[in-house]
């Protein structure tokens, strides 16, 4: 006779904790999906009922308005979609300038806090306390309507050697128009950059093997300037100067930095710089003093102590703080709209939204942009963070 | 940020409201006041004095609707709005009427879910320059820097005009008229462009008005009028006829001083407008003496014009296109009967 083997009865399907949790997750997902689906479809139905246009077709329509500054060719005959790109690039530009300059200012001011010179120390404190505590919008207005607006008119510009001009309309400096042979110069620049990387790796390897140091910095600088210079001389300076000149009301030619960009970049730099200075100070303070003493006792020079002992350890504290400062800077750049710098917010949420009336689509696109930009910053900073993080051996 | 809030409010209003919208008239009657979107301060059109009292040609539209609906012209709540904020404020239901020197264009009328309820000022875009620039025509402005306000028809007309004439310019765009004026005064731009009436208003706000002049060119048509949400025909009718009533009263020779007399002893047309033997108000869901209240409390169109932007005001704008149709202008009311 055959007897079925006794199976140990397993808990019923619904009592299995794994299955349960999967079911709950699915239910939640379904609920959320339904929630958003009904909000979106209801919004669309209501917009339709009220005669409000919706959809993304407007991106292909002619914009019909001009934009003060654009990094890509743009005029009023281009599309609304292009106004999005123009605004986006202007936002990226002012953010990059702001991030680079505020980092420089912040590190200088943060380190200045530990200076042996009382005046420098006080100055650093005064800087941080002043600019951290004044609302950013007020600072933007200050630079724009008080400082830059006080510059002379175009006809009475200040000038540097009659090639660089500064007036209430902006900063004008000569541009370079490439001519035949310019590509050789570009190639030389690229070669120099690649050369520097190779040199660095070689020098590190040499130091690891033999203990001998190589003056990487000076040789690199020499390459960076020397190679392009050589190319310039060989090719007989294959560029034409495009020097700004006054015609009618304004300067033409050359490169113009509009005062709106100057004011916004300045305000963002000075404001964010104050926060970064605090982050740097906190980072340095977090390194125990014993580290410095130990470094001194083995005979390292002060500069080397900073570079090899303090900064690498301080960075572990500083980098996460920098991440959030950079993200705030990008978000704060939307205050551009107060002085008319044509960033994404001014151009797209400002003018484009008004001309098309498609508020929901435009605000959605813009939010997505700031989200993506800040996620990118986060990603890069997290990578930097893991490269400075403590590696246990 | 205020703007973003109202965009989000619009989003929520559209996303969460199910079914038909409530009648604006009932809301206004329940609330006891009309919520009216006006400019942030534009002499002659909508401006707040030091006591916090609003006045102006656009403000008079709000007041006349309040007089018609609530019998009291002072029952208005004003919401100052920049050009960029105005349409979302109306769409989201924050205001009942937008009366803020707003040009009636096809796009705005057909794609924003809004309706224009008439015209209370026929305008056109012009240019203001500083006198020491030495230009006498807009065609001399090649290469000029031009200050404008964001979110206006001005931005578009400007691009059209300069392109059509093959001249170049730089557009510097500000959010509010104060900032635009500051840009002009600091010399950031050579030219300020806007609707002509607003140029006169901005000019008297300059530190030295005589240093600036308005160029003769008028480059566009700008019919300015009140706006309401689409889909509430009753409210649309009330606003439309409140504007008409002021124009019609002027045409019939009724003003705030003789309104009572016109009501008691006027000719049949005058008496009808003043609410005698008519159900003109009932048809709109309001009292029959609606037009009488408007004229008595706010005045007719001519009175409002002269008081706010005409000879009785610092702007001293002449009637021009805004005169009655039988006096050389194009102000023409459909008959109230
Ligand atoms: N009529 C035009 C322009 C209206 C407009 O906003 N004009 C400016 C003139 S500078 C203004 O009134 N600003 C007053 C304010 O922002 O409160 C339109 O509807 O787009």
XYZ file of C-alpha atoms and ligand atoms in Angstrom:
750
model
C 0.000 0.000 0.000
C 1.160 3.375 -0.762
C 1.019 6.000 1.844
C 1.417 9.596 1.012
C 4.374 11.100 2.804
C 3.270 13.301 5.622
C 3.795 16.897 4.500
C 4.467 19.356 7.213
C 1.612 21.796 6.729
C 3.053 25.146 5.745
C 1.268 28.324 6.903
C -1.492 29.399 4.562
C -0.605 31.713 1.704
C -1.911 34.818 3.471
C -0.143 34.046 6.695
C 3.238 33.959 5.037
C 4.920 37.230 6.048
C 6.713 37.518 2.720
C 3.551 37.188 0.693
C 1.790 39.548 2.990
C 4.325 42.270 2.614
C 4.290 41.893 -1.160
C 0.522 42.180 -1.165
C 0.598 45.276 0.995
C 3.186 46.874 -1.244
C 1.124 46.103 -4.315
C -1.990 47.536 -2.699
C -0.147 50.711 -1.751
C 1.300 51.035 -5.224
C -2.096 50.515 -6.768
C -3.679 53.044 -4.405
C -1.051 55.676 -5.140
C -1.291 55.029 -8.862
C -5.043 55.404 -8.751
C -4.752 58.590 -6.690
C -2.436 60.258 -9.195
C -4.346 58.917 -12.153
C -7.608 60.369 -10.911
C -6.041 63.732 -10.044
C -4.438 64.023 -13.452
C -7.454 62.910 -15.432
C -9.709 65.112 -13.337
C -7.432 68.097 -13.909
C -7.443 67.485 -17.629
C -11.227 67.138 -17.688
C -11.659 70.339 -15.704
C -9.239 72.245 -17.900
C -11.096 71.048 -20.940
C -14.427 72.077 -19.414
C -13.093 75.530 -18.600
C -11.555 76.009 -21.996
C -7.943 76.025 -20.779
C -5.542 74.645 -23.341
C -3.369 71.710 -22.298
C -0.661 69.500 -23.728
C 2.870 70.079 -24.927
C 2.214 71.147 -28.520
C 2.942 74.752 -27.618
C 6.639 73.880 -27.423
C 6.720 73.833 -31.215
C 5.011 77.208 -31.698
C 6.867 80.405 -32.491
C 7.800 82.303 -29.362
C 7.729 85.813 -30.821
C 9.694 87.485 -28.039
C 13.370 88.240 -27.619
C 15.673 87.218 -24.804
C 18.400 89.464 -23.477
C 21.120 86.859 -23.355
C 21.478 83.449 -24.908
C 24.320 80.966 -25.130
C 22.867 79.457 -28.291
C 21.585 81.348 -31.332
C 18.079 82.553 -30.563
C 15.665 85.120 -31.932
C 11.958 85.834 -31.826
C 11.234 83.469 -34.715
C 12.369 80.417 -32.715
C 10.022 78.156 -30.761
C 8.881 78.119 -27.140
C 10.785 74.857 -26.843
C 13.952 76.740 -27.614
C 13.184 79.364 -24.972
C 13.286 76.463 -22.517
C 16.806 75.540 -23.633
C 17.956 79.161 -23.600
C 16.680 79.636 -20.056
C 18.083 76.315 -18.920
C 21.568 77.144 -20.227
C 21.481 80.550 -18.560
C 20.536 78.881 -15.272
C 23.366 76.381 -15.663
C 25.800 79.190 -16.495
C 25.031 81.321 -13.456
C 24.987 78.222 -11.240
C 28.405 77.072 -12.400
C 29.894 80.540 -12.004
C 28.300 80.829 -8.576
C 29.489 77.403 -7.446
C 33.090 77.972 -8.556
C 33.400 81.487 -7.154
C 31.570 80.810 -3.895
C 33.762 77.774 -3.283
C 36.864 79.907 -3.759
C 35.571 82.701 -1.557
C 34.302 80.216 1.016
C 37.581 78.322 1.309
C 39.637 81.500 1.556
C 37.348 82.953 4.207
C 37.051 79.659 6.061
C 40.808 79.225 6.257
C 41.256 82.922 7.083
C 39.379 82.197 10.268
C 42.477 80.362 11.526
C 44.941 83.030 10.465
C 47.532 84.223 12.961
C 46.720 87.775 11.876
C 43.973 89.285 14.030
C 42.761 91.676 11.316
C 42.305 88.889 8.793
C 40.517 86.780 11.398
C 38.105 89.604 12.251
C 37.517 90.344 8.599
C 36.563 86.734 7.939
C 34.122 86.747 10.851
C 32.594 90.060 9.784
C 32.141 88.763 6.244
C 30.368 85.622 7.364
C 28.142 87.353 9.891
C 27.114 90.124 7.505
C 26.337 88.264 4.351
C 24.863 85.169 5.935
C 22.284 87.223 7.775
C 20.986 89.530 5.051
C 18.228 88.085 2.851
C 19.561 87.100 -0.535
C 16.935 89.047 -2.457
C 18.032 92.221 -0.717
C 21.636 91.520 -1.637
C 20.678 91.000 -5.274
C 18.842 94.318 -5.293
C 21.816 95.943 -3.599
C 24.306 94.826 -6.240
C 21.954 95.538 -9.093
C 20.096 98.710 -8.208
C 22.716 100.312 -5.948
C 26.160 99.241 -7.093
C 25.921 98.402 -10.781
C 23.257 101.000 -11.572
C 25.642 103.685 -10.321
C 28.134 102.934 -13.092
C 28.535 105.584 -15.816
C 26.488 105.595 -19.015
C 27.687 103.927 -22.213
C 29.096 107.145 -23.596
C 31.107 107.797 -20.436
C 32.308 104.235 -19.936
C 35.271 103.418 -17.801
C 37.833 101.737 -19.943
C 40.996 99.718 -19.602
C 43.346 100.448 -22.455
C 40.381 101.219 -24.750
C 39.701 97.497 -25.172
C 37.799 96.604 -22.000
C 34.856 98.783 -21.053
C 32.608 98.934 -18.019
C 29.366 100.880 -17.874
C 25.800 100.632 -16.633
C 25.010 98.286 -19.544
C 27.646 95.759 -18.607
C 31.238 94.696 -18.977
C 32.578 94.540 -22.516
C 35.784 92.828 -23.437
C 37.391 91.730 -26.679
C 36.495 88.417 -28.187
C 38.593 86.206 -30.415
C 37.346 85.142 -33.815
C 39.124 81.950 -34.901
C 40.723 81.906 -38.332
C 42.338 79.078 -40.314
C 44.829 77.185 -38.162
C 42.983 77.822 -34.930
C 42.342 74.113 -34.588
C 46.077 73.528 -34.082
C 45.875 75.756 -31.001
C 42.855 73.851 -29.687
C 44.745 70.601 -30.238
C 47.693 71.981 -28.275
C 45.401 72.820 -25.355
C 43.951 69.306 -25.418
C 47.434 67.802 -25.598
C 48.548 69.856 -22.619
C 45.580 68.660 -20.535
C 46.184 65.018 -21.411
C 49.903 65.506 -20.789
C 49.218 66.811 -17.307
C 47.226 63.712 -16.390
C 49.945 61.419 -17.658
C 52.583 63.430 -15.830
C 50.663 63.235 -12.581
C 50.362 59.478 -12.707
C 54.004 59.096 -13.636
C 55.133 61.364 -10.818
C 53.013 59.525 -8.258
C 54.365 56.191 -9.373
C 57.903 57.513 -9.249
C 57.349 58.831 -5.749
C 55.859 55.524 -4.615
C 58.793 53.598 -6.083
C 61.731 55.820 -5.267
C 60.451 58.376 -2.756
C 61.623 61.187 -4.979
C 59.234 64.084 -5.548
C 58.669 65.820 -8.822
C 57.539 69.485 -9.157
C 54.255 68.505 -10.844
C 52.529 71.842 -10.347
C 55.156 73.947 -12.050
C 55.709 71.592 -14.928
C 51.936 71.320 -15.447
C 51.495 75.060 -15.532
C 54.364 75.307 -17.944
C 52.701 72.789 -20.222
C 49.284 74.384 -19.965
C 50.541 77.758 -21.114
C 53.643 76.779 -23.040
C 52.113 74.353 -25.528
C 49.271 76.647 -26.707
C 51.690 79.571 -26.832
C 54.030 77.572 -29.024
C 51.124 76.679 -31.304
C 50.065 80.322 -31.468
C 53.549 81.407 -32.511
C 53.984 78.637 -35.049
C 50.599 79.327 -36.647
C 51.126 83.101 -36.599
C 48.301 83.924 -34.157
C 45.345 82.469 -36.076
C 42.727 84.648 -34.321
C 41.266 88.059 -35.062
C 40.517 90.409 -32.174
C 36.921 91.510 -31.943
C 37.209 94.690 -29.940
C 34.027 96.328 -28.599
C 33.285 99.777 -29.977
C 30.667 102.400 -29.264
C 28.074 102.761 -31.983
C 24.910 104.760 -31.442
C 23.656 104.081 -27.929
C 25.635 101.010 -27.048
C 28.802 99.063 -27.462
C 28.862 96.413 -30.140
C 31.202 93.551 -30.863
C 33.338 91.705 -28.370
C 31.889 89.784 -25.451
C 29.328 91.367 -23.143
C 28.680 90.388 -19.569
C 25.290 91.878 -18.778
C 24.877 93.574 -15.385
C 22.019 91.223 -14.498
C 24.433 88.302 -14.694
C 27.103 90.188 -12.768
C 24.703 91.180 -10.003
C 23.194 87.722 -9.651
C 26.538 85.907 -9.776
C 28.013 88.356 -7.262
C 25.100 88.047 -4.869
C 25.016 84.249 -5.077
C 28.790 84.070 -4.616
C 28.953 86.362 -1.637
C 25.904 84.841 0.045
C 26.743 81.188 -0.527
C 30.435 81.902 0.115
C 29.560 82.903 3.667
C 27.877 79.551 4.298
C 30.735 77.653 2.697
C 33.215 79.537 4.865
C 31.334 78.251 7.894
C 31.396 74.719 6.509
C 35.138 74.954 5.927
C 35.693 76.314 9.410
C 33.647 73.474 10.911
C 35.599 70.962 8.853
C 38.968 72.234 9.953
C 37.889 72.491 13.564
C 36.787 68.885 13.455
C 40.373 67.736 12.882
C 41.894 67.169 16.316
C 44.791 69.443 17.142
C 46.925 66.430 17.942
C 47.132 65.731 14.224
C 48.873 69.042 13.606
C 51.245 68.462 16.485
C 52.068 64.988 15.290
C 52.730 66.325 11.802
C 54.999 69.015 13.173
C 56.881 66.518 15.242
C 57.856 64.552 12.157
C 59.088 67.775 10.590
C 56.432 68.612 7.983
C 56.290 72.255 6.922
C 53.123 74.236 7.706
C 51.938 74.276 4.094
C 52.345 70.522 3.800
C 50.510 69.994 7.071
C 47.507 71.865 5.659
C 47.620 70.028 2.366
C 48.447 66.507 3.490
C 47.015 66.240 6.996
C 44.300 68.784 7.722
C 42.470 69.310 4.426
C 41.971 65.624 3.555
C 40.425 64.993 6.952
C 38.440 68.221 6.976
C 36.990 67.350 3.592
C 35.052 64.500 5.171
C 33.038 67.068 7.062
C 33.024 69.751 4.367
C 31.873 67.810 1.314
C 28.403 66.809 2.561
C 27.838 70.402 3.653
C 28.994 71.719 0.276
C 26.490 69.469 -1.415
C 23.556 71.180 0.213
C 25.055 74.651 -0.296
C 25.411 73.997 -4.010
C 21.849 72.763 -4.227
C 20.587 75.860 -2.454
C 22.587 78.024 -4.816
C 20.909 76.475 -7.828
C 17.479 76.953 -6.301
C 18.308 80.496 -5.185
C 19.316 81.388 -8.724
C 15.591 81.593 -9.528
C 15.615 84.975 -7.765
C 17.038 86.105 -11.113
C 13.526 87.035 -12.004
C 13.663 90.033 -9.642
C 16.274 91.758 -11.782
C 15.412 90.221 -15.129
C 18.384 87.905 -15.623
C 16.966 85.522 -18.240
C 17.327 82.231 -16.374
C 14.916 79.326 -16.752
C 12.542 80.780 -14.202
C 12.423 84.249 -15.754
C 12.181 83.110 -19.345
C 10.099 79.980 -19.114
C 7.947 80.321 -15.999
C 7.872 84.063 -16.588
C 7.396 85.043 -20.178
C 6.641 81.732 -21.885
C 4.052 80.801 -19.286
C 2.373 84.140 -19.727
C 2.312 84.099 -23.471
C 0.957 80.554 -23.663
C -0.991 80.318 -20.410
C 0.057 76.675 -20.017
C 0.910 76.977 -16.378
C 0.687 73.368 -15.319
C 2.873 71.970 -18.095
C 5.479 74.703 -17.721
C 5.714 74.530 -13.959
C 5.971 70.761 -14.186
C 8.828 70.934 -16.721
C 10.643 73.519 -14.655
C 10.332 71.574 -11.427
C 11.682 68.539 -13.241
C 14.704 70.542 -14.366
C 15.634 71.752 -10.888
C 15.098 68.228 -9.605
C 17.415 66.734 -12.215
C 20.070 69.429 -11.801
C 20.129 68.979 -8.052
C 20.172 65.196 -8.319
C 23.182 65.550 -10.606
C 24.948 67.750 -8.083
C 24.137 65.242 -5.363
C 25.466 62.405 -7.458
C 28.749 64.179 -8.202
C 29.203 65.296 -4.620
C 28.502 61.805 -3.327
C 31.220 60.471 -5.558
C 33.573 63.127 -4.292
C 32.495 62.215 -0.790
C 33.323 58.569 -1.199
C 36.729 59.484 -2.591
C 37.535 61.538 0.506
C 35.854 59.158 2.943
C 37.892 57.313 5.505
C 39.269 54.131 3.983
C 39.977 51.590 6.689
C 43.013 49.519 5.983
C 6.871 82.853 -5.273
C 3.413 84.312 -4.949
C 3.006 83.402 -8.582
C 4.094 79.834 -8.036
C 1.639 79.552 -5.187
C -1.183 80.626 -7.399
C -0.115 78.252 -10.160
C -0.213 75.471 -7.606
C -3.560 76.729 -6.339
C -4.852 76.601 -9.894
C -3.499 73.080 -10.195
C -5.193 72.017 -6.987
C -8.419 73.772 -7.873
C -8.454 72.003 -11.199
C -7.305 68.685 -9.801
C -9.574 68.422 -6.799
C -12.787 70.078 -7.841
C -15.347 67.701 -9.144
C -18.486 68.830 -10.936
C -19.588 72.285 -11.975
C -18.189 75.492 -10.497
C -20.337 77.500 -8.149
C -21.783 80.748 -9.482
C -19.509 83.715 -8.887
C -22.525 85.915 -8.193
C -23.626 83.765 -5.242
C -20.092 83.714 -3.879
C -19.865 87.477 -4.102
C -23.250 87.986 -2.459
C -22.366 85.580 0.353
C -18.997 87.194 0.887
C -20.472 90.697 0.650
C -17.645 91.976 -1.519
C -16.167 91.719 -4.985
C -12.577 90.512 -5.189
C -10.852 92.465 -7.896
C -7.371 92.021 -9.361
C -5.653 95.330 -10.122
C -2.116 96.516 -10.889
C 0.552 96.945 -8.263
C 0.239 100.681 -8.766
C -0.245 102.534 -12.000
C -1.288 106.185 -11.845
C -4.713 106.787 -13.344
C -5.650 103.126 -13.704
C -5.269 101.497 -10.332
C -3.381 103.193 -7.572
C -3.540 103.204 -3.796
C -3.301 106.525 -1.957
C -1.711 107.081 1.427
C -5.005 106.193 3.192
C -5.092 102.850 1.425
C -7.975 103.866 -0.853
C -7.758 102.585 -4.385
C -8.733 104.761 -7.341
C -8.394 104.778 -11.107
C -10.175 103.917 -14.322
C -9.704 100.178 -13.786
C -10.695 100.468 -10.146
C -13.940 102.106 -11.272
C -14.846 98.924 -13.132
C -14.532 96.968 -9.881
C -16.540 99.606 -8.070
C -19.283 99.655 -10.661
C -19.674 95.880 -10.442
C -19.861 96.137 -6.657
C -22.478 98.881 -7.006
C -24.490 96.777 -9.443
C -24.324 93.547 -7.445
C -24.200 94.706 -3.838
C -25.586 98.221 -4.146
C -22.407 99.636 -2.622
C -19.414 100.654 -4.745
C -17.052 100.502 -1.799
C -17.551 96.755 -1.223
C -14.440 95.735 -3.153
C -11.346 93.837 -2.046
C -8.339 94.740 -4.171
C -5.572 92.291 -5.021
C -2.500 93.943 -6.554
C -1.039 91.699 -9.269
C 1.935 91.909 -11.588
C 1.464 91.200 -15.263
C 2.772 87.673 -14.763
C 0.504 86.823 -11.858
C -2.764 88.115 -13.174
C -4.209 85.250 -15.222
C -3.416 82.477 -12.781
C -4.986 84.559 -10.012
C -8.221 84.655 -11.985
C -8.102 81.000 -13.047
C -7.546 79.815 -9.493
C -10.559 81.758 -8.250
C -8.511 84.102 -6.075
C -10.256 87.035 -7.752
C -13.678 87.481 -9.350
C -12.639 90.083 -11.913
C -9.315 91.053 -13.377
C -9.309 94.769 -14.105
C -5.690 95.559 -14.674
C -4.952 97.302 -17.978
C -5.136 93.968 -19.733
C -5.127 93.763 -23.497
C -7.811 91.688 -25.141
C -6.011 89.280 -27.472
C -7.101 86.165 -29.276
C -4.768 83.833 -27.383
C -5.830 85.106 -23.991
C -9.493 84.937 -24.898
C -9.378 81.450 -26.376
C -6.772 79.410 -24.527
C -6.715 80.578 -20.913
C -10.258 79.669 -19.968
C -11.062 83.359 -19.607
C -13.417 85.836 -21.220
C -12.956 89.527 -21.866
C -16.048 91.417 -20.799
C -15.584 94.572 -22.882
C -13.159 97.439 -23.331
C -12.760 100.337 -20.934
C -9.771 101.971 -22.613
C -8.503 101.815 -26.200
C -4.744 102.066 -26.050
C -1.664 101.417 -28.197
C 1.961 100.707 -27.454
C 4.444 103.567 -27.466
C 7.998 104.428 -26.465
C 9.386 106.744 -23.822
C 12.959 107.990 -24.117
C 15.150 110.301 -22.165
C 15.268 113.716 -23.843
C 19.026 113.924 -23.939
C 19.152 110.827 -26.122
C 18.230 113.167 -28.964
C 15.936 110.849 -30.892
C 12.631 111.938 -32.357
C 11.345 108.684 -33.825
C 11.297 105.037 -32.830
C 13.084 104.268 -36.085
C 16.197 105.974 -34.679
C 16.427 103.378 -31.943
C 18.719 100.881 -33.687
C 20.845 99.099 -31.092
C 18.950 100.538 -28.144
C 18.419 98.806 -24.825
C 14.695 98.625 -24.096
C 13.089 98.122 -20.669
C 9.832 96.163 -20.660
C 7.618 94.346 -18.237
C 7.464 90.557 -18.334
C 4.284 88.781 -19.320
C 2.817 91.606 -21.383
C 1.727 91.984 -24.976
C 4.420 94.643 -25.048
C 7.130 91.986 -25.205
C 5.670 90.521 -28.389
C 4.846 93.774 -30.183
C 8.330 95.032 -29.544
C 9.926 92.017 -31.224
C 7.547 92.359 -34.193
C 8.149 96.063 -34.648
C 11.927 95.978 -34.522
C 12.100 92.978 -36.789
C 9.701 94.489 -39.315
C 11.861 97.593 -39.462
C 15.122 95.692 -39.581
C 16.577 97.297 -36.459
C 18.148 95.585 -33.471
C 17.598 96.013 -29.748
C 18.196 94.429 -26.362
C 15.143 93.661 -24.267
C 15.575 94.002 -20.522
C 12.608 92.432 -18.801
C 11.394 93.279 -15.300
C 8.596 91.931 -13.129
C 6.944 95.105 -11.846
C 6.464 98.579 -13.196
C 8.533 100.026 -10.341
C 11.530 97.946 -11.339
C 11.016 98.819 -14.992
C 11.007 102.484 -14.123
C 14.094 102.078 -11.925
C 15.887 100.417 -14.837
C 15.002 103.323 -17.079
C 16.057 105.936 -14.530
C 19.395 104.286 -13.814
C 20.212 104.305 -17.526
C 20.197 100.522 -17.849
C 18.013 101.080 -20.883
C 17.569 103.894 -23.369
C 13.891 103.292 -23.924
C 10.918 102.232 -21.865
C 8.075 100.749 -23.832
C 4.526 100.053 -22.746
C 0.973 101.016 -23.564
C 0.968 104.765 -24.155
C -1.406 105.598 -21.336
C 0.908 103.740 -18.966
C 3.911 105.635 -20.295
C 2.268 108.888 -19.246
C 1.558 107.350 -15.867
C 5.138 106.103 -15.478
C 6.518 109.413 -16.685
C 4.864 111.432 -13.922
C 6.369 108.933 -11.490
C 9.924 109.748 -12.617
C 12.128 111.852 -10.364
C 12.270 114.418 -13.145
C 9.316 113.920 -15.520
C 10.474 116.677 -17.873
C 13.667 114.737 -18.643
C 11.708 112.122 -20.585
C 9.449 112.275 -23.596
C 7.021 109.937 -25.338
C 7.761 109.279 -29.018
C 4.957 109.787 -31.547
C 4.824 106.198 -32.867
C 2.028 103.929 -31.733
C 2.974 100.407 -32.786
C 0.026 98.273 -31.745
C -3.632 98.086 -30.815
C -4.232 97.546 -27.117
C -7.892 97.331 -26.202
C -7.832 97.109 -22.403
C -10.710 95.616 -20.498
C -11.921 93.522 -17.572
C -11.622 89.731 -17.646
C -13.655 86.968 -15.975
C -13.499 83.190 -15.867
C -15.023 81.369 -18.801
C -18.079 79.243 -18.129
C -19.966 81.519 -15.733
C -22.184 83.368 -18.184
C -24.214 85.142 -15.544
C -21.172 86.785 -14.016
C -19.769 87.508 -17.460
C -23.003 89.333 -18.326
C -22.975 91.356 -15.129
C -19.428 92.607 -15.665
C -19.977 93.275 -19.359
C -23.119 95.315 -18.752
C -21.622 97.185 -15.825
C -18.998 98.529 -18.193
C -21.615 99.251 -20.846
C -23.867 101.011 -18.361
C -21.218 103.653 -17.680
C -20.710 104.272 -21.379
C -24.440 104.282 -22.082
C -25.079 106.709 -19.228
C -22.599 109.167 -20.679
C -24.172 108.792 -24.100
C -27.606 109.547 -22.625
C -26.287 112.481 -20.652
C -26.794 110.922 -17.234
C -24.121 111.530 -14.616
C -23.701 111.119 -10.879
C -25.230 114.534 -10.241
C -28.409 114.136 -12.276
C -29.010 110.409 -11.860
C -31.926 110.937 -9.450
C -33.540 113.412 -11.772
C -33.076 111.092 -14.764
C -34.724 108.354 -12.734
C -37.754 110.396 -11.794
C -38.285 112.608 -14.839
C -35.986 111.398 -17.614
C -37.082 110.289 -21.058
C -38.107 106.618 -21.421
C -34.620 105.474 -22.376
C -33.037 107.255 -19.409
C -35.678 105.962 -17.011
C -35.213 102.427 -18.285
C -31.458 102.603 -17.726
C -32.121 103.917 -14.229
C -34.273 100.884 -13.493
C -37.784 102.271 -13.876
C -40.331 99.810 -15.307
C -37.783 97.249 -16.344
C -36.564 93.838 -15.319
C -33.090 94.401 -16.712
C -31.492 93.536 -13.370
C -33.621 90.497 -12.661
C -32.455 88.947 -15.906
C -28.932 88.986 -14.511
C -29.925 87.944 -11.004
C -29.408 91.389 -9.453
C -31.628 94.317 -8.530
C -33.212 96.409 -11.266
C -31.649 99.678 -10.174
C -28.155 98.237 -10.810
C -27.247 100.875 -13.412
C -28.640 103.670 -11.250
C -26.343 102.549 -8.422
C -23.368 102.525 -10.790
C -23.962 105.997 -12.154
C -24.926 107.465 -8.806
C -21.933 106.054 -6.936
C -19.205 105.742 -9.554
C -20.337 108.106 -12.313
C -20.610 107.682 -16.045
C -17.665 106.740 -18.260
C -16.799 110.347 -19.103
C -16.722 111.370 -15.443
C -14.555 108.389 -14.560
C -12.212 109.146 -17.460
C -11.733 112.822 -16.662
C -11.333 112.196 -12.938
C -8.726 109.460 -13.308
C -6.750 109.997 -16.484
C -8.176 113.111 -18.151
C -8.148 116.806 -17.420
C -9.017 116.323 -13.750
C -5.881 114.231 -13.216
C -2.135 114.773 -13.483
C -2.063 112.574 -16.606
C -4.147 114.987 -18.739
C -4.846 112.387 -21.424
C -7.350 113.566 -24.035
C -10.343 111.414 -24.915
C -9.119 110.531 -28.420
C -10.332 107.044 -29.348
C -12.047 106.816 -25.990
C -14.581 109.532 -26.796
C -18.181 108.499 -27.538
C -18.706 107.241 -31.076
C -20.702 110.367 -31.937
C -17.910 112.604 -30.638
C -15.084 111.252 -32.775
C -14.166 108.228 -30.660
C -15.122 104.548 -30.720
C -16.727 104.112 -27.289
C -20.069 102.571 -28.125
C -22.426 100.758 -25.808
C -24.928 98.210 -26.971
C -28.370 99.465 -26.007
C -29.652 98.679 -22.528
C -33.174 97.560 -23.216
N -1.701 95.926 -21.827
C -0.547 95.108 -21.756
C 0.468 95.630 -20.745
C -0.040 95.699 -19.347
C 1.035 96.015 -18.280
O 1.299 95.190 -17.416
N 1.647 97.201 -18.287
C 2.595 97.598 -17.274
C 3.219 98.885 -17.712
S 4.874 99.067 -17.274
C 1.869 97.788 -15.961
O 0.751 98.222 -15.962
N 2.475 97.502 -14.801
C 1.871 97.753 -13.524
C 2.140 96.671 -12.532
O 2.968 95.798 -12.756
O 1.488 96.640 -11.482
C -0.945 93.678 -21.481
O -2.106 93.426 -21.182
O -0.128 92.783 -21.588
